[in-house]
């Protein structure tokens, strides 16, 4: 497929690069300002780009430990609610999206603005006026009927993503995600990971809490992401986490990520226990993230020391679970979706109790997205 060099307007290019280089970050905004700004699509985009691509995380482990050990009201859950809210922005913007339909199945959502770029590829995308799929715009987009097989669809859409390029879809990784209407069914085709939110497809990942029990007290292994990571550089992360690519099971992917990210051999990682899932829905400009994270717990031997193998983690520290909870409540040091998985851990291990005001609401909010 030939690409038109003028596909992207100069105005878009200019606005993108000014956005990309913005110094704003959620950590630099008071919580009240952050909350009030969530209704603004332009500021949403600025915040997302900043936290994802500009290192707004120039903190040290000393900063983490100083905050972790500060006094905290364990019955106040507001800090947890704030972190879940950050992962679930933009619900009022859903009417700006149209349904993406394959073989009469709704697989995603496409923003009206992004759809204008796709309309230029008439041999790949077809647009219809129809309200059958319950969307607000009374229309939907599908793939051209000549694209009959998953392989043909994958190649055709990949060509479109390549033509649109980094200026419209930043962070292309050459990693494919399956496009399905729900987890576990055969994929209609596979899509570049970076493009997944621009097509609003469900994306799945595996996140593992690696913990140690010592003298009756639980500790979490926490990683600090490399400062050269293209996404969320320098922020705190789980011991092991990763997206779920096409053609690999959750368990297989977890074992692979354990070896790559923390040097955990399969003889240990095979003991990881699947404990459920969390989900969130985040609308940010053209992006509609519908993510489901499969959660795992792995109790590690006291003497085990994780060691990163792929250069994506700067260092690891073993932190009391209650201290990690304190950091989540008081800072935005953690990569945003990691907060949800650790909050889920806090529920399951009794660190958040039913006596605390908002217990059930917080528990329900961990699955604010389409968990299917």
Tab-separated table of C-alpha atoms in Angstrom:
chain	number	residue	atom	x	y	z
A	1	UNK	CA	0.000	0.000	0.000
A	2	UNK	CA	1.470	3.356	-1.009
A	3	UNK	CA	1.446	6.106	1.601
A	4	UNK	CA	0.498	9.671	0.818
A	5	UNK	CA	3.174	11.904	2.377
A	6	UNK	CA	0.522	14.541	3.026
A	7	UNK	CA	-1.811	12.199	4.901
A	8	UNK	CA	-1.117	14.010	8.152
A	9	UNK	CA	-1.790	17.708	8.262
A	10	UNK	CA	0.897	20.150	9.334
A	11	UNK	CA	-1.452	21.439	11.989
A	12	UNK	CA	-1.713	17.974	13.529
A	13	UNK	CA	2.037	17.483	13.415
A	14	UNK	CA	2.623	20.780	15.179
A	15	UNK	CA	0.047	20.094	17.878
A	16	UNK	CA	1.366	16.575	18.444
A	17	UNK	CA	4.956	17.617	19.021
A	18	UNK	CA	3.974	20.436	21.361
A	19	UNK	CA	1.873	17.910	23.281
A	20	UNK	CA	4.623	15.295	23.281
A	21	UNK	CA	7.119	17.690	24.829
A	22	UNK	CA	4.779	19.142	27.440
A	23	UNK	CA	6.254	19.256	30.963
A	24	UNK	CA	2.904	18.645	32.637
A	25	UNK	CA	2.407	15.523	34.713
A	26	UNK	CA	-0.203	14.314	37.193
A	27	UNK	CA	2.428	14.413	39.943
A	28	UNK	CA	2.898	18.143	39.388
A	29	UNK	CA	-0.831	18.891	39.722
A	30	UNK	CA	-2.793	18.995	42.963
A	31	UNK	CA	-5.384	16.240	43.187
A	32	UNK	CA	-8.232	18.752	43.054
A	33	UNK	CA	-6.874	20.291	39.856
A	34	UNK	CA	-6.275	16.856	38.355
A	35	UNK	CA	-9.851	15.829	39.149
A	36	UNK	CA	-11.335	18.958	37.625
A	37	UNK	CA	-9.158	18.634	34.536
A	38	UNK	CA	-10.397	15.150	33.680
A	39	UNK	CA	-13.287	16.662	31.727
A	40	UNK	CA	-10.909	18.399	29.310
A	41	UNK	CA	-9.874	16.224	26.379
A	42	UNK	CA	-6.920	18.395	25.427
A	43	UNK	CA	-5.491	18.413	28.940
A	44	UNK	CA	-6.193	14.693	29.259
A	45	UNK	CA	-4.000	14.119	26.229
A	46	UNK	CA	-1.264	16.358	27.597
A	47	UNK	CA	-1.246	14.570	30.943
A	48	UNK	CA	-1.227	11.133	29.322
A	49	UNK	CA	1.613	11.955	26.945
A	50	UNK	CA	3.645	13.524	29.746
A	51	UNK	CA	3.391	10.651	32.181
A	52	UNK	CA	3.872	8.086	29.433
A	53	UNK	CA	6.782	9.604	27.540
A	54	UNK	CA	8.382	12.420	29.522
A	55	UNK	CA	10.149	11.379	32.688
A	56	UNK	CA	8.039	13.045	35.337
A	57	UNK	CA	9.420	10.554	37.830
A	58	UNK	CA	12.727	11.976	38.993
A	59	UNK	CA	12.483	10.461	42.426
A	60	UNK	CA	14.859	8.152	44.230
A	61	UNK	CA	14.356	5.099	46.385
A	62	UNK	CA	15.093	7.362	49.362
A	63	UNK	CA	12.055	9.442	48.376
A	64	UNK	CA	9.990	6.270	48.170
A	65	UNK	CA	11.095	5.051	51.606
A	66	UNK	CA	10.591	8.450	53.248
A	67	UNK	CA	6.985	8.533	52.069
A	68	UNK	CA	6.426	4.838	52.736
A	69	UNK	CA	7.379	5.205	56.382
A	70	UNK	CA	5.398	8.377	57.039
A	71	UNK	CA	2.293	8.111	59.168
A	72	UNK	CA	-0.919	7.263	57.382
A	73	UNK	CA	-4.592	6.889	58.265
A	74	UNK	CA	-5.215	3.316	57.144
A	75	UNK	CA	-8.994	3.871	57.184
A	76	UNK	CA	-8.820	6.667	54.587
A	77	UNK	CA	-9.241	5.122	51.142
A	78	UNK	CA	-9.317	8.371	49.165
A	79	UNK	CA	-5.792	7.944	47.841
A	80	UNK	CA	-6.772	4.574	46.369
A	81	UNK	CA	-9.894	6.017	44.754
A	82	UNK	CA	-7.765	8.769	43.169
A	83	UNK	CA	-5.503	6.207	41.500
A	84	UNK	CA	-8.432	4.232	40.105
A	85	UNK	CA	-9.955	7.458	38.774
A	86	UNK	CA	-6.764	8.236	36.844
A	87	UNK	CA	-7.116	4.910	34.992
A	88	UNK	CA	-10.789	5.506	34.196
A	89	UNK	CA	-11.034	8.927	32.592
A	90	UNK	CA	-13.249	10.253	29.862
A	91	UNK	CA	-16.489	8.280	30.144
A	92	UNK	CA	-18.336	11.426	29.088
A	93	UNK	CA	-16.491	11.273	25.740
A	94	UNK	CA	-17.847	7.885	24.625
A	95	UNK	CA	-20.251	9.535	22.185
A	96	UNK	CA	-17.231	10.754	20.194
A	97	UNK	CA	-16.486	7.160	19.148
A	98	UNK	CA	-18.060	4.795	16.629
A	99	UNK	CA	-18.105	1.018	16.892
A	100	UNK	CA	-15.489	-1.111	15.155
A	101	UNK	CA	-17.256	-4.251	13.931
A	102	UNK	CA	-15.870	-7.479	12.444
A	103	UNK	CA	-18.168	-10.276	11.258
A	104	UNK	CA	-21.095	-8.698	13.134
A	105	UNK	CA	-19.099	-8.662	16.373
A	106	UNK	CA	-18.206	-5.406	18.123
A	107	UNK	CA	-14.457	-5.516	18.710
A	108	UNK	CA	-13.568	-1.901	19.432
A	109	UNK	CA	-14.215	1.818	19.156
A	110	UNK	CA	-12.757	4.435	16.811
A	111	UNK	CA	-12.794	8.172	17.520
A	112	UNK	CA	-14.541	10.299	14.912
A	113	UNK	CA	-11.349	12.278	14.395
A	114	UNK	CA	-9.193	9.187	13.935
A	115	UNK	CA	-11.842	7.766	11.596
A	116	UNK	CA	-11.168	10.628	9.178
A	117	UNK	CA	-7.646	9.291	8.671
A	118	UNK	CA	-8.966	5.752	8.132
A	119	UNK	CA	-11.503	6.871	5.504
A	120	UNK	CA	-8.605	7.498	3.132
A	121	UNK	CA	-7.860	3.765	3.036
A	122	UNK	CA	-10.994	2.699	1.181
A	123	UNK	CA	-9.606	-0.724	0.277
A	124	UNK	CA	-9.214	-1.525	3.985
A	125	UNK	CA	-11.995	0.248	5.910
A	126	UNK	CA	-15.700	0.566	5.127
A	127	UNK	CA	-17.995	2.961	6.985
A	128	UNK	CA	-21.735	2.408	7.499
A	129	UNK	CA	-24.635	4.354	8.927
A	130	UNK	CA	-26.334	1.949	11.299
A	131	UNK	CA	-27.468	1.940	14.924
A	132	UNK	CA	-27.554	-1.831	15.324
A	133	UNK	CA	-24.543	-1.916	17.613
A	134	UNK	CA	-25.805	0.468	20.259
A	135	UNK	CA	-23.272	3.214	19.648
A	136	UNK	CA	-24.084	6.855	20.081
A	137	UNK	CA	-22.991	8.030	16.636
A	138	UNK	CA	-25.374	5.661	14.773
A	139	UNK	CA	-22.622	4.395	12.519
A	140	UNK	CA	-19.769	1.928	12.544
A	141	UNK	CA	-16.583	0.973	10.745
A	142	UNK	CA	-15.577	-2.470	9.552
A	143	UNK	CA	-12.927	-4.028	7.326
A	144	UNK	CA	-13.347	-4.408	3.574
A	145	UNK	CA	-15.098	-7.691	2.678
A	146	UNK	CA	-12.221	-8.578	0.352
A	147	UNK	CA	-10.112	-9.081	3.476
A	148	UNK	CA	-11.437	-12.521	4.308
A	149	UNK	CA	-8.772	-14.184	6.440
A	150	UNK	CA	-7.072	-13.094	9.687
A	151	UNK	CA	-3.749	-13.013	7.852
A	152	UNK	CA	-5.064	-10.711	5.114
A	153	UNK	CA	-6.635	-8.381	7.666
A	154	UNK	CA	-3.471	-8.306	9.766
A	155	UNK	CA	-1.321	-7.331	6.779
A	156	UNK	CA	-3.757	-4.708	5.495
A	157	UNK	CA	-4.226	-2.958	8.832
A	158	UNK	CA	-0.485	-3.147	9.513
A	159	UNK	CA	0.095	-1.265	6.256
A	160	UNK	CA	-2.327	1.422	7.372
A	161	UNK	CA	-0.608	1.745	10.761
A	162	UNK	CA	2.733	2.005	8.985
A	163	UNK	CA	1.393	4.717	6.689
A	164	UNK	CA	-0.045	6.737	9.554
A	165	UNK	CA	3.277	6.360	11.316
A	166	UNK	CA	4.737	7.487	14.602
A	167	UNK	CA	3.343	11.002	14.260
A	168	UNK	CA	-0.192	9.711	14.718
A	169	UNK	CA	0.448	6.391	16.499
A	170	UNK	CA	3.582	6.844	18.648
A	171	UNK	CA	5.532	4.013	20.219
A	172	UNK	CA	5.158	1.360	17.511
A	173	UNK	CA	6.734	-1.838	18.888
A	174	UNK	CA	6.197	-4.441	16.165
A	175	UNK	CA	4.308	-6.539	18.689
A	176	UNK	CA	0.894	-7.915	17.773
A	177	UNK	CA	-2.219	-8.066	19.926
A	178	UNK	CA	-5.190	-10.294	19.041
A	179	UNK	CA	-8.415	-8.523	18.034
A	180	UNK	CA	-11.401	-10.327	19.572
A	181	UNK	CA	-14.822	-9.494	20.971
A	182	UNK	CA	-14.004	-11.319	24.214
A	183	UNK	CA	-11.134	-13.236	25.766
A	184	UNK	CA	-10.375	-16.739	24.549
A	185	UNK	CA	-12.228	-16.727	21.231
A	186	UNK	CA	-10.333	-16.938	17.918
A	187	UNK	CA	-8.868	-13.628	16.794
A	188	UNK	CA	-10.366	-11.841	13.801
A	189	UNK	CA	-6.896	-10.461	13.083
A	190	UNK	CA	-3.850	-9.126	14.935
A	191	UNK	CA	-2.998	-5.489	15.503
A	192	UNK	CA	0.151	-3.562	16.381
A	193	UNK	CA	0.229	-3.088	20.161
A	194	UNK	CA	0.705	0.693	19.993
A	195	UNK	CA	-2.357	0.991	17.733
A	196	UNK	CA	-4.658	-1.032	20.011
A	197	UNK	CA	-6.110	1.970	21.905
A	198	UNK	CA	-6.663	3.887	18.648
A	199	UNK	CA	-8.983	1.095	17.543
A	200	UNK	CA	-10.421	0.661	21.042
A	201	UNK	CA	-9.779	-3.065	21.117
A	202	UNK	CA	-9.590	-5.006	24.353
A	203	UNK	CA	-6.006	-5.517	25.416
A	204	UNK	CA	-4.963	-8.081	27.984
A	205	UNK	CA	-1.927	-8.311	30.207
A	206	UNK	CA	-0.423	-10.300	33.067
A	207	UNK	CA	0.697	-8.607	36.286
A	208	UNK	CA	2.368	-10.479	39.108
A	209	UNK	CA	2.784	-9.483	42.738
A	210	UNK	CA	5.944	-11.174	43.953
A	211	UNK	CA	5.950	-11.242	47.738
A	212	UNK	CA	7.926	-12.623	50.662
A	213	UNK	CA	6.747	-13.584	54.145
A	214	UNK	CA	9.204	-12.934	56.917
A	215	UNK	CA	8.442	-13.293	60.625
A	216	UNK	CA	4.723	-13.112	59.929
A	217	UNK	CA	5.008	-9.921	57.867
A	218	UNK	CA	4.476	-9.614	54.088
A	219	UNK	CA	6.767	-7.727	51.751
A	220	UNK	CA	6.398	-6.881	48.053
A	221	UNK	CA	9.215	-6.838	45.531
A	222	UNK	CA	8.885	-3.541	43.643
A	223	UNK	CA	10.749	-2.604	40.472
A	224	UNK	CA	11.821	0.852	39.297
A	225	UNK	CA	11.561	1.127	35.537
A	226	UNK	CA	14.553	2.154	33.473
A	227	UNK	CA	14.837	5.872	32.786
A	228	UNK	CA	15.209	5.084	29.075
A	229	UNK	CA	11.943	3.145	28.841
A	230	UNK	CA	9.733	4.817	26.204
A	231	UNK	CA	6.697	4.484	28.480
A	232	UNK	CA	6.504	5.555	32.124
A	233	UNK	CA	10.297	5.892	32.538
A	234	UNK	CA	11.624	5.702	36.076
A	235	UNK	CA	8.278	4.869	37.661
A	236	UNK	CA	7.580	2.068	40.106
A	237	UNK	CA	6.261	-1.219	38.764
A	238	UNK	CA	5.391	-4.765	39.720
A	239	UNK	CA	8.068	-7.374	40.019
A	240	UNK	CA	6.771	-8.793	36.711
A	241	UNK	CA	4.201	-7.486	34.219
A	242	UNK	CA	3.620	-7.523	30.496
A	243	UNK	CA	1.060	-7.299	27.737
A	244	UNK	CA	-0.403	-10.497	26.339
A	245	UNK	CA	0.679	-10.826	22.695
A	246	UNK	CA	-1.019	-12.910	20.036
A	247	UNK	CA	-0.406	-16.656	20.183
A	248	UNK	CA	0.693	-17.170	23.789
A	249	UNK	CA	-1.270	-18.152	26.892
A	250	UNK	CA	-1.331	-16.130	30.103
A	251	UNK	CA	0.662	-18.745	32.008
A	252	UNK	CA	3.299	-19.099	29.284
A	253	UNK	CA	3.629	-15.347	28.991
A	254	UNK	CA	4.040	-14.959	32.746
A	255	UNK	CA	6.839	-17.522	32.872
A	256	UNK	CA	8.570	-15.751	29.972
A	257	UNK	CA	8.206	-12.325	31.590
A	258	UNK	CA	9.435	-13.677	34.938
A	259	UNK	CA	12.683	-14.786	33.331
A	260	UNK	CA	13.171	-11.618	31.268
A	261	UNK	CA	12.187	-9.025	33.851
A	262	UNK	CA	13.326	-10.530	37.135
A	263	UNK	CA	15.506	-13.557	36.405
A	264	UNK	CA	12.984	-15.897	38.020
A	265	UNK	CA	13.515	-19.463	36.761
A	266	UNK	CA	10.531	-21.504	35.627
A	267	UNK	CA	11.050	-23.846	38.598
A	268	UNK	CA	9.874	-20.935	40.766
A	269	UNK	CA	7.575	-18.988	38.438
A	270	UNK	CA	5.479	-22.086	37.721
A	271	UNK	CA	4.265	-21.676	41.296
A	272	UNK	CA	2.552	-18.347	40.524
A	273	UNK	CA	-1.154	-18.487	41.368
A	274	UNK	CA	-3.778	-16.812	39.135
A	275	UNK	CA	-5.997	-14.813	41.496
A	276	UNK	CA	-8.410	-12.937	39.205
A	277	UNK	CA	-8.392	-9.832	37.038
A	278	UNK	CA	-8.880	-6.061	37.150
A	279	UNK	CA	-10.075	-3.849	34.308
A	280	UNK	CA	-10.291	-0.191	33.402
A	281	UNK	CA	-11.556	2.092	30.654
A	282	UNK	CA	-9.587	5.211	29.785
A	283	UNK	CA	-10.461	7.688	27.026
A	284	UNK	CA	-7.681	10.095	26.106
A	285	UNK	CA	-8.082	12.003	22.854
A	286	UNK	CA	-8.218	9.435	20.049
A	287	UNK	CA	-7.263	6.631	22.416
A	288	UNK	CA	-9.843	4.329	24.014
A	289	UNK	CA	-8.033	1.894	26.317
A	290	UNK	CA	-10.084	-1.127	27.351
A	291	UNK	CA	-7.580	-3.148	29.343
A	292	UNK	CA	-7.974	-6.321	31.370
A	293	UNK	CA	-5.073	-7.343	33.608
A	294	UNK	CA	-4.842	-10.937	34.803
A	295	UNK	CA	-3.437	-10.893	38.333
A	296	UNK	CA	-1.006	-13.423	39.774
A	297	UNK	CA	0.582	-13.877	43.193
A	298	UNK	CA	3.935	-15.576	43.651
A	299	UNK	CA	5.339	-16.246	47.102
A	300	UNK	CA	9.102	-16.157	46.711
A	301	UNK	CA	11.819	-17.735	48.858
A	302	UNK	CA	13.254	-15.286	51.376
A	303	UNK	CA	16.699	-15.602	49.883
A	304	UNK	CA	15.682	-14.947	46.273
A	305	UNK	CA	16.972	-11.677	44.776
A	306	UNK	CA	15.427	-10.602	41.441
A	307	UNK	CA	17.764	-9.539	38.662
A	308	UNK	CA	16.537	-7.859	35.495
A	309	UNK	CA	17.631	-9.511	32.235
A	310	UNK	CA	16.224	-7.259	29.490
A	311	UNK	CA	17.393	-3.809	30.613
A	312	UNK	CA	13.875	-2.513	31.269
A	313	UNK	CA	14.168	-2.354	35.070
A	314	UNK	CA	16.683	-0.152	36.848
A	315	UNK	CA	16.511	-1.843	40.254
A	316	UNK	CA	14.335	-3.779	42.704
A	317	UNK	CA	13.544	-3.221	46.369
A	318	UNK	CA	11.715	-5.358	48.918
A	319	UNK	CA	9.101	-3.199	50.670
A	320	UNK	CA	6.598	-4.003	53.441
A	321	UNK	CA	3.154	-4.298	51.880
A	322	UNK	CA	1.753	-1.616	54.183
A	323	UNK	CA	4.534	0.756	53.064
A	324	UNK	CA	3.775	0.078	49.391
A	325	UNK	CA	0.129	0.901	50.130
A	326	UNK	CA	1.245	4.188	51.684
A	327	UNK	CA	3.203	5.107	48.552
A	328	UNK	CA	0.166	4.406	46.372
A	329	UNK	CA	-2.083	6.565	48.543
A	330	UNK	CA	0.274	9.534	48.788
A	331	UNK	CA	2.122	9.668	45.452
A	332	UNK	CA	1.923	8.927	41.774
A	333	UNK	CA	5.236	7.074	41.752
A	334	UNK	CA	3.692	3.843	40.454
A	335	UNK	CA	2.837	3.231	36.816
A	336	UNK	CA	-0.919	3.941	36.908
A	337	UNK	CA	-2.355	0.501	36.141
A	338	UNK	CA	-0.013	-1.145	38.655
A	339	UNK	CA	-1.917	0.670	41.383
A	340	UNK	CA	-5.054	-1.319	40.571
A	341	UNK	CA	-3.290	-4.680	40.804
A	342	UNK	CA	-1.641	-3.835	44.119
A	343	UNK	CA	-4.915	-2.496	45.546
A	344	UNK	CA	-6.479	-5.823	44.552
A	345	UNK	CA	-3.640	-7.562	46.446
A	346	UNK	CA	-4.377	-5.394	49.498
A	347	UNK	CA	-7.992	-6.573	49.485
A	348	UNK	CA	-7.142	-10.248	49.110
A	349	UNK	CA	-4.471	-10.210	51.815
A	350	UNK	CA	-6.513	-8.301	54.379
A	351	UNK	CA	-4.760	-4.919	54.269
A	352	UNK	CA	-8.053	-3.235	53.327
A	353	UNK	CA	-10.909	-4.275	55.583
A	354	UNK	CA	-14.726	-4.107	55.345
A	355	UNK	CA	-14.815	-1.711	58.309
A	356	UNK	CA	-13.185	1.000	56.193
A	357	UNK	CA	-15.611	3.474	54.629
A	358	UNK	CA	-15.983	2.902	50.892
A	359	UNK	CA	-14.771	-0.715	51.010
A	360	UNK	CA	-17.326	-2.174	48.576
A	361	UNK	CA	-17.259	0.796	46.219
A	362	UNK	CA	-13.475	0.588	45.980
A	363	UNK	CA	-13.643	-3.159	45.401
A	364	UNK	CA	-16.170	-2.741	42.567
A	365	UNK	CA	-14.175	0.050	40.950
A	366	UNK	CA	-11.247	-2.312	40.329
A	367	UNK	CA	-13.326	-3.748	37.471
A	368	UNK	CA	-14.612	-0.537	35.934
A	369	UNK	CA	-13.821	-1.725	32.416
A	370	UNK	CA	-15.360	-4.465	30.298
A	371	UNK	CA	-13.943	-7.517	32.046
A	372	UNK	CA	-14.748	-10.059	29.349
